Coordinates of C-alpha atoms in Angstrom, one line a residue:
Chain A
M299 CA 300.5 80.7 20.2
P300 CA 302.6 78.5 17.9
R301 CA 301.2 77.8 14.5
L302 CA 300.3 74.1 14.0
A303 CA 299.2 74.3 10.4
P304 CA 300.7 76.1 7.5
P305 CA 298.5 79.2 7.0
L306 CA 296.8 79.4 3.7
A307 CA 295.7 82.6 2.0
P308 CA 292.0 82.8 2.9
G309 CA 289.7 83.7 0.1
E310 CA 288.5 82.1 -3.1
E311 CA 291.0 79.3 -3.5
T312 CA 289.1 76.0 -3.4
I313 CA 291.2 73.4 -1.6
L314 CA 288.8 70.5 -1.6
S315 CA 286.2 69.8 -4.2
V316 CA 283.8 66.8 -4.2
D317 CA 281.8 66.2 -7.4
G318 CA 278.9 63.8 -7.8
L319 CA 280.1 61.5 -5.1
K320 CA 278.3 58.2 -4.6
V321 CA 279.2 55.7 -1.9
N322 CA 277.6 52.3 -1.1
Y323 CA 277.9 49.9 1.8
G324 CA 277.2 46.7 0.0
A325 CA 273.8 47.2 -1.6
V326 CA 272.9 50.2 0.6
A327 CA 273.6 53.6 -0.8
A328 CA 275.1 55.8 1.9
I329 CA 275.8 58.8 -0.3
R330 CA 273.8 59.4 -3.4
G331 CA 275.5 62.1 -5.5
I332 CA 276.9 64.8 -3.3
S333 CA 279.0 67.8 -4.6
L334 CA 280.6 70.2 -2.2
D335 CA 283.7 72.3 -1.9
V336 CA 285.8 73.8 0.9
K337 CA 287.9 77.0 0.3
A338 CA 291.2 77.7 2.0
G339 CA 290.9 79.0 5.5
E340 CA 287.2 78.2 5.7
V341 CA 285.4 76.1 8.3
V342 CA 282.6 74.1 6.7
A343 CA 280.1 72.1 8.7
L344 CA 278.3 69.0 7.6
L345 CA 275.0 68.7 9.5
G346 CA 272.4 66.0 9.5
A347 CA 270.8 63.3 11.5
N348 CA 272.1 59.8 12.1
G349 CA 272.6 57.9 8.9
A350 CA 272.6 61.0 6.7
G351 CA 276.0 60.1 5.4
K352 CA 278.2 62.6 7.2
S353 CA 280.8 60.2 8.6
T354 CA 280.8 58.3 5.4
M355 CA 281.6 61.5 3.6
L356 CA 284.7 62.2 5.8
R357 CA 285.9 58.5 5.6
T358 CA 285.6 58.6 1.8
I359 CA 287.6 61.9 1.6
S360 CA 290.4 60.4 3.8
G361 CA 290.5 57.2 1.7
L362 CA 289.2 54.8 4.4
I363 CA 286.3 54.0 2.0
R364 CA 286.3 53.9 -1.8
P365 CA 283.6 55.7 -3.6
R366 CA 281.4 54.1 -6.2
A367 CA 281.2 57.1 -8.5
G368 CA 282.2 60.8 -8.5
A369 CA 285.5 62.6 -8.0
I370 CA 287.3 64.1 -5.0
S371 CA 290.1 66.6 -5.7
F372 CA 292.4 68.2 -3.1
A373 CA 294.6 71.1 -4.1
D374 CA 293.9 70.2 -7.8
E375 CA 294.8 66.6 -7.4
R376 CA 292.4 63.7 -7.7
I377 CA 292.6 61.7 -4.5
D378 CA 289.6 59.4 -4.6
R379 CA 291.7 56.4 -5.6
L380 CA 294.7 57.1 -3.3
P381 CA 295.4 55.1 -0.2
P382 CA 294.9 56.8 3.1
A383 CA 298.6 57.2 3.9
R384 CA 299.1 59.2 0.6
I385 CA 296.1 61.4 1.4
V386 CA 297.5 62.2 4.9
R387 CA 300.8 63.1 3.3
L388 CA 299.1 65.4 0.9
G389 CA 297.7 67.3 3.9
I390 CA 294.3 65.9 5.0
A391 CA 294.1 64.7 8.6
H392 CA 291.1 62.9 9.9
S393 CA 290.0 62.9 13.5
P394 CA 287.7 60.0 13.4
E395 CA 284.3 59.6 15.1
G396 CA 284.4 58.3 18.7
R397 CA 288.0 59.7 19.2
R398 CA 289.7 56.3 18.7
V399 CA 292.9 57.1 20.6
F400 CA 295.5 54.3 20.9
G401 CA 294.4 53.2 24.4
S402 CA 297.5 51.4 25.8
L403 CA 299.9 53.9 24.3
S404 CA 300.9 57.1 26.2
V405 CA 299.6 60.5 25.2
A406 CA 303.1 61.4 23.9
E407 CA 303.2 58.2 21.8
N408 CA 299.8 59.0 20.4
L409 CA 300.9 62.4 19.3
R410 CA 304.1 61.0 17.7
L411 CA 302.0 58.5 15.7
G412 CA 300.0 61.5 14.4
A413 CA 303.2 62.5 12.5
A414 CA 303.7 58.9 11.2
A415 CA 302.9 59.7 7.6
R416 CA 304.9 62.9 7.4
P417 CA 308.1 62.6 5.4
D418 CA 309.7 65.4 7.4
R419 CA 309.8 64.7 11.2
S420 CA 312.5 67.2 12.1
T421 CA 310.0 69.6 13.6
M422 CA 308.1 66.8 15.4
E423 CA 309.2 67.9 18.9
A424 CA 308.3 71.5 18.2
D425 CA 304.9 70.5 16.8
R426 CA 304.2 68.4 19.9
E427 CA 305.0 71.4 22.0
G428 CA 302.5 73.3 19.9
V429 CA 299.8 70.8 20.7
Y430 CA 300.7 70.9 24.4
A431 CA 300.4 74.7 24.3
L432 CA 296.9 74.3 22.8
F433 CA 295.9 71.6 25.3
P434 CA 297.9 72.1 28.5
R435 CA 296.0 69.1 30.0
L436 CA 297.7 66.8 27.5
R437 CA 301.2 68.0 28.7
E438 CA 300.2 67.1 32.3
R439 CA 299.2 63.6 31.1
M440 CA 301.9 63.0 28.5
G441 CA 303.2 59.8 30.1
Q442 CA 299.8 58.4 30.9
A443 CA 298.1 55.7 28.8
A444 CA 295.5 57.3 26.5
G445 CA 292.8 54.8 27.5
T446 CA 292.9 56.2 31.1
L447 CA 292.0 59.8 30.0
S448 CA 288.6 61.3 30.4
G449 CA 286.4 61.6 27.4
G450 CA 287.2 65.3 26.9
E451 CA 290.9 64.7 27.2
Q452 CA 290.7 61.9 24.7
Q453 CA 289.0 64.3 22.3
M454 CA 291.8 66.8 22.8
L455 CA 294.3 64.0 22.1
A456 CA 292.4 62.9 19.0
L457 CA 292.5 66.6 17.8
G458 CA 296.1 67.0 18.7
R459 CA 297.0 63.7 16.9
A460 CA 295.4 65.0 13.8
L461 CA 297.2 68.3 14.0
M462 CA 300.5 66.5 14.3
A463 CA 300.1 65.6 10.6
K464 CA 300.4 69.3 9.9
P465 CA 297.3 69.2 7.8
K466 CA 296.1 71.7 5.2
L467 CA 292.6 70.4 5.8
L468 CA 291.3 69.0 9.1
L469 CA 288.4 66.5 9.0
L470 CA 286.6 66.5 12.3
D471 CA 284.0 63.8 13.0
E472 CA 281.7 64.8 15.9
P473 CA 284.2 66.3 18.3
S474 CA 281.3 66.9 20.7
L475 CA 280.2 63.2 20.8
G476 CA 279.4 62.0 24.3
L477 CA 281.0 65.0 26.1
A478 CA 279.6 67.1 28.8
P479 CA 278.3 70.6 27.7
L480 CA 281.1 72.5 29.4
V481 CA 283.7 70.3 27.8
I482 CA 282.1 70.8 24.4
V483 CA 282.4 74.6 25.0
S484 CA 286.1 74.3 25.7
I485 CA 286.7 72.0 22.7
F486 CA 284.9 74.5 20.4
K487 CA 286.9 77.4 21.9
T488 CA 290.1 75.6 20.8
L489 CA 288.6 74.9 17.4
A490 CA 287.9 78.7 17.1
E491 CA 291.5 79.4 18.0
L492 CA 292.6 77.0 15.3
K493 CA 290.2 78.7 12.8
A494 CA 291.7 82.1 13.7
Q495 CA 295.1 80.6 12.9
G496 CA 293.8 79.8 9.4
V497 CA 293.3 76.1 9.7
T498 CA 290.8 74.8 7.2
M499 CA 288.2 72.4 8.6
L500 CA 285.4 70.2 7.4
L501 CA 283.4 69.5 10.5
V502 CA 280.7 66.9 11.0
E503 CA 278.3 67.6 13.8
Q504 CA 274.8 66.7 15.0
N505 CA 274.8 69.7 17.3
I506 CA 273.5 72.4 15.0
T507 CA 273.9 75.5 17.1
T508 CA 277.5 74.7 18.2
A509 CA 278.5 73.8 14.7
L510 CA 276.9 76.9 13.1
G511 CA 278.6 79.1 15.7
L512 CA 282.0 78.0 14.4
A513 CA 281.4 77.4 10.7
D514 CA 281.5 79.9 7.8
R515 CA 279.3 77.7 5.7
A516 CA 277.2 74.5 6.2
Y517 CA 275.7 71.7 4.2
V518 CA 272.7 69.8 5.7
L519 CA 272.7 66.2 4.6
R520 CA 269.7 63.9 4.6
T521 CA 269.7 60.3 3.5
G522 CA 272.9 60.7 1.5
E523 CA 271.9 63.9 -0.3
I524 CA 272.3 67.6 0.3
A525 CA 269.0 68.9 1.6
L526 CA 270.2 72.5 2.2
S527 CA 273.3 74.6 2.1
G528 CA 274.4 78.1 2.7
A529 CA 276.3 80.6 4.8
A530 CA 276.3 79.7 8.5
S531 CA 274.9 83.2 9.3
E532 CA 271.9 82.7 7.1
L533 CA 271.3 79.2 8.4
R534 CA 271.5 80.4 11.9
A535 CA 268.8 82.9 11.1
N536 CA 266.6 80.2 9.6
Y537 CA 266.9 77.7 12.3
E538 CA 263.4 76.3 11.5
E539 CA 264.4 75.6 8.0
V540 CA 267.6 73.7 9.0
A541 CA 265.7 71.7 11.6
A542 CA 263.1 70.8 9.0
A543 CA 265.7 69.8 6.5
Y544 CA 267.2 67.6 9.2
L545 CA 264.0 65.8 9.9
G546 CA 263.0 65.6 6.3
A547 CA 259.8 67.6 6.6
R548 CA 260.9 70.1 4.1
G549 CA 258.9 70.0 0.9
Chain B
M176 CA 318.7 55.9 29.3
S177 CA 321.2 57.1 26.8
R178 CA 322.3 55.1 23.7
A179 CA 325.7 54.5 25.2
A180 CA 324.3 53.2 28.5
A181 CA 321.9 51.0 26.7
F182 CA 324.8 49.6 24.7
V183 CA 326.7 48.9 27.9
A184 CA 323.6 47.3 29.5
T185 CA 323.2 45.1 26.5
I186 CA 326.9 44.0 26.6
V187 CA 326.6 43.3 30.4
A188 CA 323.5 41.2 29.9
V189 CA 325.1 39.3 27.1
A190 CA 328.2 38.7 29.2
V191 CA 326.1 37.5 32.1
V192 CA 324.3 35.0 29.8
A193 CA 327.6 33.9 28.4
G194 CA 329.0 33.4 31.9
L195 CA 326.0 31.4 33.0
V196 CA 326.2 29.2 29.9
A197 CA 329.9 28.6 30.6
I198 CA 329.5 27.6 34.2
L199 CA 326.0 26.0 34.3
P200 CA 327.1 22.5 33.1
Q201 CA 329.6 22.4 35.9
L202 CA 327.0 23.3 38.5
V203 CA 324.0 21.2 37.7
N204 CA 323.3 17.8 36.3
D205 CA 322.7 16.9 32.7
Y206 CA 318.9 16.8 33.2
I207 CA 318.7 20.4 34.2
V208 CA 321.0 21.5 31.4
R209 CA 318.6 19.8 29.0
V210 CA 315.7 21.6 30.5
V211 CA 317.5 24.9 30.1
I212 CA 318.2 24.2 26.5
V213 CA 314.5 23.5 25.9
M214 CA 313.7 26.7 27.7
C215 CA 316.0 28.7 25.4
I216 CA 314.5 27.1 22.3
S217 CA 311.0 27.8 23.6
G218 CA 312.1 31.4 24.4
V219 CA 313.0 31.9 20.7
L220 CA 309.7 30.5 19.6
V221 CA 307.4 32.2 22.2
A222 CA 309.1 35.6 21.9
S223 CA 308.9 35.5 18.1
M224 CA 305.3 34.5 18.4
G225 CA 304.6 37.4 20.7
L226 CA 305.9 39.9 18.0
G227 CA 302.9 39.2 15.8
N228 CA 300.3 37.9 18.3
G229 CA 301.1 40.4 21.1
F230 CA 302.4 43.5 19.4
T231 CA 300.5 43.8 16.2
G232 CA 297.4 42.0 17.7
V233 CA 297.2 39.4 14.9
F234 CA 296.6 36.3 16.9
S235 CA 298.1 33.6 14.7
L236 CA 297.7 30.0 15.4
G237 CA 300.1 29.1 12.6
H238 CA 303.4 29.8 14.3
V239 CA 304.2 26.2 14.8
G240 CA 303.7 25.7 11.0
F241 CA 306.8 27.7 10.5
V242 CA 308.6 25.8 13.3
A243 CA 307.8 22.6 11.5
V244 CA 309.1 24.0 8.2
G245 CA 312.2 25.2 9.9
A246 CA 312.8 21.8 11.5
Y247 CA 312.3 19.8 8.3
V248 CA 314.3 22.2 6.0
S249 CA 317.3 22.4 8.3
G250 CA 317.0 18.7 9.0
I251 CA 317.1 17.8 5.3
L252 CA 320.0 20.2 4.8
S253 CA 322.1 18.9 7.6
L254 CA 321.5 15.1 7.1
S255 CA 324.8 13.4 6.2
Q256 CA 325.1 11.8 2.7
A257 CA 324.9 8.3 4.2
A258 CA 321.8 9.2 6.2
K259 CA 320.1 10.7 3.1
H260 CA 320.8 7.5 1.1
S261 CA 319.2 5.3 3.8
Y262 CA 316.3 7.5 5.0
L263 CA 315.5 9.7 2.0
P264 CA 316.5 7.7 -1.1
D265 CA 314.0 9.5 -3.4
L266 CA 315.3 13.0 -2.5
P267 CA 315.9 15.1 -5.7
G268 CA 319.6 15.1 -6.8
W269 CA 320.2 18.8 -6.1
L270 CA 319.1 18.3 -2.4
S271 CA 320.8 14.9 -1.8
G272 CA 324.1 16.3 -2.9
I273 CA 324.4 19.0 -0.2
T274 CA 325.1 18.8 3.5
L275 CA 325.2 22.1 5.4
P276 CA 326.7 22.7 8.8
F277 CA 324.4 23.7 11.6
L278 CA 324.5 27.5 11.4
P279 CA 323.9 27.9 7.7
A280 CA 321.2 25.2 7.8
T281 CA 319.5 27.2 10.5
I282 CA 319.7 30.4 8.7
V283 CA 318.4 28.9 5.5
A284 CA 315.5 27.4 7.5
G285 CA 314.7 30.9 8.8
L286 CA 314.9 32.4 5.3
V287 CA 312.6 29.7 3.8
C288 CA 310.1 30.6 6.5
V289 CA 310.5 34.3 5.6
V290 CA 309.5 33.6 2.0
L291 CA 306.7 31.3 3.1
A292 CA 305.4 34.0 5.5
L293 CA 305.4 36.6 2.8
V294 CA 303.3 34.4 0.5
V295 CA 300.9 33.2 3.2
G296 CA 300.8 36.6 5.0
A297 CA 300.0 38.7 2.0
P298 CA 296.4 37.5 1.9
L299 CA 296.0 36.5 5.6
M300 CA 297.3 39.7 7.2
R301 CA 294.3 41.5 5.7
L302 CA 292.1 39.7 8.1
S303 CA 291.5 40.6 11.7
G304 CA 290.3 39.1 14.9
Y305 CA 289.0 35.6 15.0
F306 CA 289.2 35.3 11.2
V307 CA 293.0 35.6 11.1
S308 CA 293.3 33.0 13.9
V309 CA 291.2 30.5 12.0
A310 CA 292.9 31.2 8.8
T311 CA 296.4 30.7 10.3
L312 CA 295.2 27.5 11.9
G313 CA 294.3 26.5 8.3
F314 CA 298.0 27.2 7.4
L315 CA 299.2 25.0 10.3
I316 CA 296.9 22.2 9.0
I317 CA 298.1 22.6 5.4
V318 CA 301.8 22.4 6.6
N319 CA 301.0 19.3 8.5
V320 CA 299.3 17.6 5.6
V321 CA 302.0 18.6 3.2
L322 CA 304.7 17.2 5.5
I323 CA 302.8 13.9 5.8
N324 CA 302.4 13.6 2.1
A325 CA 305.7 14.9 0.8
V326 CA 307.1 11.4 1.5
D327 CA 310.2 11.9 -0.7
F328 CA 311.4 14.8 1.4
T329 CA 310.0 14.0 4.9
R330 CA 309.5 10.2 5.2
G331 CA 305.8 11.2 5.6
A332 CA 304.2 10.4 8.9
R333 CA 307.1 8.2 9.8
T334 CA 309.8 9.6 12.1
F335 CA 312.4 11.8 10.4
T336 CA 315.6 10.7 11.9
G337 CA 319.4 11.1 11.7
V338 CA 319.5 14.8 12.3
P339 CA 322.8 15.5 14.0
L340 CA 322.4 16.4 17.7
E341 CA 324.1 19.8 17.5
T342 CA 321.9 22.0 19.7
T343 CA 324.1 22.6 22.7
L344 CA 323.4 25.0 25.5
R345 CA 325.7 27.6 23.7
W346 CA 323.8 27.5 20.5
A347 CA 320.4 27.7 22.1
A348 CA 321.3 30.5 24.5
G349 CA 323.2 32.3 21.7
W350 CA 320.1 32.3 19.4
L351 CA 317.9 33.3 22.3
V352 CA 320.1 36.4 22.9
V353 CA 320.1 37.2 19.2
T354 CA 316.3 36.8 19.0
V355 CA 315.7 39.0 22.1
I356 CA 318.0 41.8 20.9
V357 CA 316.5 41.9 17.4
L358 CA 312.9 41.8 18.6
A359 CA 313.6 44.5 21.3
R360 CA 315.2 46.8 18.7
V361 CA 312.2 46.4 16.5
V362 CA 309.5 46.6 19.1
Y363 CA 310.9 49.7 20.8
S364 CA 311.4 51.7 17.7
P365 CA 309.1 53.8 15.5
T366 CA 308.2 50.6 13.7
G367 CA 307.2 49.0 17.0
R368 CA 305.0 52.0 17.8
R369 CA 303.2 51.4 14.4
Y370 CA 302.7 47.8 15.4
L371 CA 301.0 48.9 18.6
S372 CA 298.8 51.4 16.9
V373 CA 297.6 48.8 14.5
R374 CA 296.8 46.5 17.4
E375 CA 295.0 49.3 19.3
D376 CA 292.8 50.6 16.5
V377 CA 293.0 49.7 12.8
I378 CA 290.8 52.5 11.7
A379 CA 292.6 55.2 13.7
A380 CA 295.9 53.8 12.5
R381 CA 294.8 54.1 8.9
A382 CA 293.4 57.6 9.5
V383 CA 296.8 58.8 10.7
G384 CA 298.4 57.3 7.6
I385 CA 299.8 54.1 8.9
K386 CA 299.8 51.2 6.4
V387 CA 298.3 48.3 8.2
L388 CA 299.2 45.5 5.9
P389 CA 303.0 46.3 5.7
A390 CA 303.0 46.6 9.5
R391 CA 301.3 43.3 10.1
L392 CA 303.2 41.5 7.4
S393 CA 306.6 42.6 8.5
A394 CA 305.9 41.5 12.1
F395 CA 304.5 38.2 10.8
T396 CA 307.6 37.6 8.6
L397 CA 310.2 38.5 11.2
G398 CA 308.3 36.2 13.7
A399 CA 308.4 33.4 11.0
F400 CA 312.2 33.8 10.6
F401 CA 312.8 33.1 14.3
A402 CA 310.1 30.4 14.2
G403 CA 312.2 28.7 11.5
V404 CA 315.4 29.2 13.5
G405 CA 313.8 27.8 16.6
G406 CA 312.4 24.9 14.6
S407 CA 316.0 24.1 13.4
L408 CA 317.3 24.3 17.0
Y409 CA 314.5 22.0 18.2
G410 CA 315.1 19.5 15.3
H411 CA 318.8 19.4 16.1
Y412 CA 318.0 19.0 19.8
L413 CA 315.6 16.1 19.3
G414 CA 317.4 14.4 16.4
S415 CA 314.2 12.6 15.4
F416 CA 310.8 14.0 15.0
S417 CA 307.6 13.6 13.0
P418 CA 304.9 15.9 11.7
A419 CA 302.9 15.2 14.8
S420 CA 305.7 16.8 16.9
F421 CA 304.7 20.2 15.4
Y422 CA 301.0 20.3 15.5
M423 CA 298.1 21.3 17.8
A424 CA 299.6 20.1 21.1
Y425 CA 302.8 22.1 20.5
T426 CA 300.9 25.1 19.3
F427 CA 298.8 25.2 22.5
A428 CA 301.9 24.7 24.7
L429 CA 303.6 27.7 23.2
I430 CA 300.4 29.8 23.3
S431 CA 299.9 29.0 26.9
M432 CA 303.5 30.2 27.7
L433 CA 302.9 33.4 25.8
V434 CA 299.5 34.1 27.4
I435 CA 300.6 33.2 30.9
G436 CA 303.8 35.4 30.7
G437 CA 302.0 38.3 29.1
M438 CA 302.0 38.8 25.3
Q439 CA 302.5 42.5 25.3
S440 CA 306.2 42.4 26.3
I441 CA 309.3 40.4 25.4
S442 CA 309.9 39.8 29.1
G443 CA 306.5 38.4 29.4
A444 CA 307.2 35.8 26.7
L445 CA 310.4 34.7 28.5
V446 CA 308.7 34.6 32.0
G447 CA 306.0 32.5 30.5
V448 CA 308.5 30.0 29.1
V449 CA 310.3 29.8 32.5
V450 CA 307.1 29.5 34.6
V451 CA 305.4 26.9 32.5
T452 CA 308.5 24.8 31.9
V453 CA 309.6 24.8 35.5
L454 CA 306.1 24.1 36.8
S455 CA 305.5 21.2 34.4
E456 CA 308.9 19.7 35.2
V457 CA 308.4 20.0 39.0
L458 CA 304.9 18.7 38.9
R459 CA 305.9 15.9 36.6
N460 CA 308.5 14.8 39.2
L461 CA 306.1 15.2 42.0
E462 CA 303.4 13.0 40.5
R463 CA 305.7 10.0 40.7
G464 CA 305.1 10.2 44.4
L465 CA 307.2 11.3 47.4
D466 CA 308.3 9.5 50.5
F467 CA 309.0 11.6 53.6
G468 CA 309.4 8.5 55.8
A469 CA 306.7 9.4 58.3
F470 CA 304.1 10.0 55.5
A471 CA 304.2 9.4 51.8
I472 CA 302.5 11.0 48.8
P473 CA 301.4 8.2 46.6
P474 CA 302.1 8.4 42.9
L475 CA 299.3 10.2 41.0
Y476 CA 300.0 9.9 37.3
G477 CA 298.3 12.6 35.3
A478 CA 297.8 14.9 38.3
S479 CA 300.5 17.3 37.0
Q480 CA 298.3 18.2 34.0
I481 CA 295.4 18.9 36.2
V482 CA 297.4 21.1 38.6
L483 CA 299.0 22.9 35.7
G484 CA 295.6 23.6 34.3
I485 CA 294.3 25.0 37.6
I486 CA 297.4 27.2 37.9
F487 CA 296.8 28.6 34.4
I488 CA 293.2 29.3 35.3
L489 CA 294.2 31.1 38.4
I490 CA 296.8 33.3 36.6
M491 CA 294.2 34.2 34.0
I492 CA 291.7 35.2 36.7
F493 CA 294.1 37.3 38.7
R494 CA 296.4 38.6 35.9
P495 CA 294.4 38.5 32.7
S496 CA 297.1 40.2 30.7
G497 CA 299.7 37.7 31.9
I498 CA 302.3 37.8 34.6
M499 CA 304.2 40.7 33.0
G500 CA 301.4 42.5 31.2
D501 CA 303.1 45.1 29.0
R502 CA 306.0 45.6 31.5
E503 CA 309.6 44.8 30.7
F504 CA 312.5 44.0 33.0
G505 CA 314.6 47.2 33.2
L506 CA 317.8 46.0 31.6
G507 CA 318.5 49.2 29.8
R508 CA 316.8 50.8 26.8
F509 CA 316.9 47.8 24.7
V510 CA 314.3 46.1 26.8
K511 CA 312.7 49.0 28.5
R512 CA 309.4 50.4 27.4
K513 CA 310.0 54.0 26.2
R514 CA 307.0 56.1 27.1
A515 CA 307.6 59.0 24.8

């Protein structure tokens, strides 16, 4: 299996740290003071119901939305005022909610665009081969317009496109959204392979069990605040507590 | 196709166009030559409009504003001293003193449009969807009002006249070839792929690190350059024009060519120009009435517009993305969609 992302020494090195983040949509507060961190090699899940602020969190980290207050640092550099292109170049790739592939472009073109922000494109071809090795279905469909792929294939493409940026941190927004259960299993199997290769991920999910199966740690968000956090193994054991935090019944 | 083969194909295509341009005036009458000249000018304008409207998905209604600026700038620059004294006596000294030949006047007209596009586009290209269409329509209206009121430079709403009639078939076809080659090189390059990604999904494009504003602005600006060039060609073809020549009616004529042909390919723009021009010329001649001896079609003035409208509706029903869609004629790599 070719390596798609540069391996980072797993352990205690904090690669992403978010401190007291607040984000507003107009007058509505979407995130009301969240602090979290992701260590190198770790998979961290952000759980929560609709409107909890999970997607907003990812969009703010990747620079698509500007925060109102708080700080985001990536590899010891403040990134909360940088434009998205700079953030991608620093090594954060965002696979957005709802896949958002470039529908009229071919699979191969979509992957090539994933490397658009990289200064060094000499290994582009090899990286694309790496993505095809990870998702053989994409190789079969490389000349096909992305809009004609099935939902699962589009999700693979969205993942592959993010990997083409050679990220040090992968932001995944609901990779299971709208997919059949078997397809979800196959996508998460691939994510587990990536995890085994040492890819650091911040994963947004509504599907608690699937997410906790992959993640090392998790934060449960509710109405823009952290309601609960801990190691995935502990949260798995306390499923009731997680569900309660989700629904807001926890006192 | 390899780079060398594409180069050869380009040379062959250029040679074929050059050959046609050389022999066409011997083969057909003057009327048809004039129609072909107008088609070449429209080709420059519609293909350059397609760059922004089709490839980056910023549907501008302001393209003709740049055409107008190009026509007036090159017109003022190429008016003879005598013509300037009689038609534009209040022109500032630095302008009344110079008279440029056709080619430099055309290039200056294009460059003026580039500067204008950068100024106008910097705020407008941040908008999307309907908003950018309405805002660029505002630009067209502003250009029209300025032309009408800048009486010292443009004679206002009166006809601007005395522009030398220099747009020959050679000039028009030559500029069309330049336009198509430049646009094809841009569109089928990594830059062109960025344009398409911005059109397909702005959020996804930003998420992979593509800068949306520079992509849109560069396409808008390059399109404006060729709009200015086309405006100069048209001005030097007509000889006399007024602000009303470059307004809503012309905007919608060019847009219909682009949409009918298919705005996601350069071939589509050219096909649209040919189809719409030929149809309107044929129908315009038909509506004068025909006499076959045994039976006669009486003249039906105005019918051509109705028939043209019906044909447009039928094309849009059966080919909603235009005649060509996103396909190109396979004339080598420089016009062929590269799917990799």
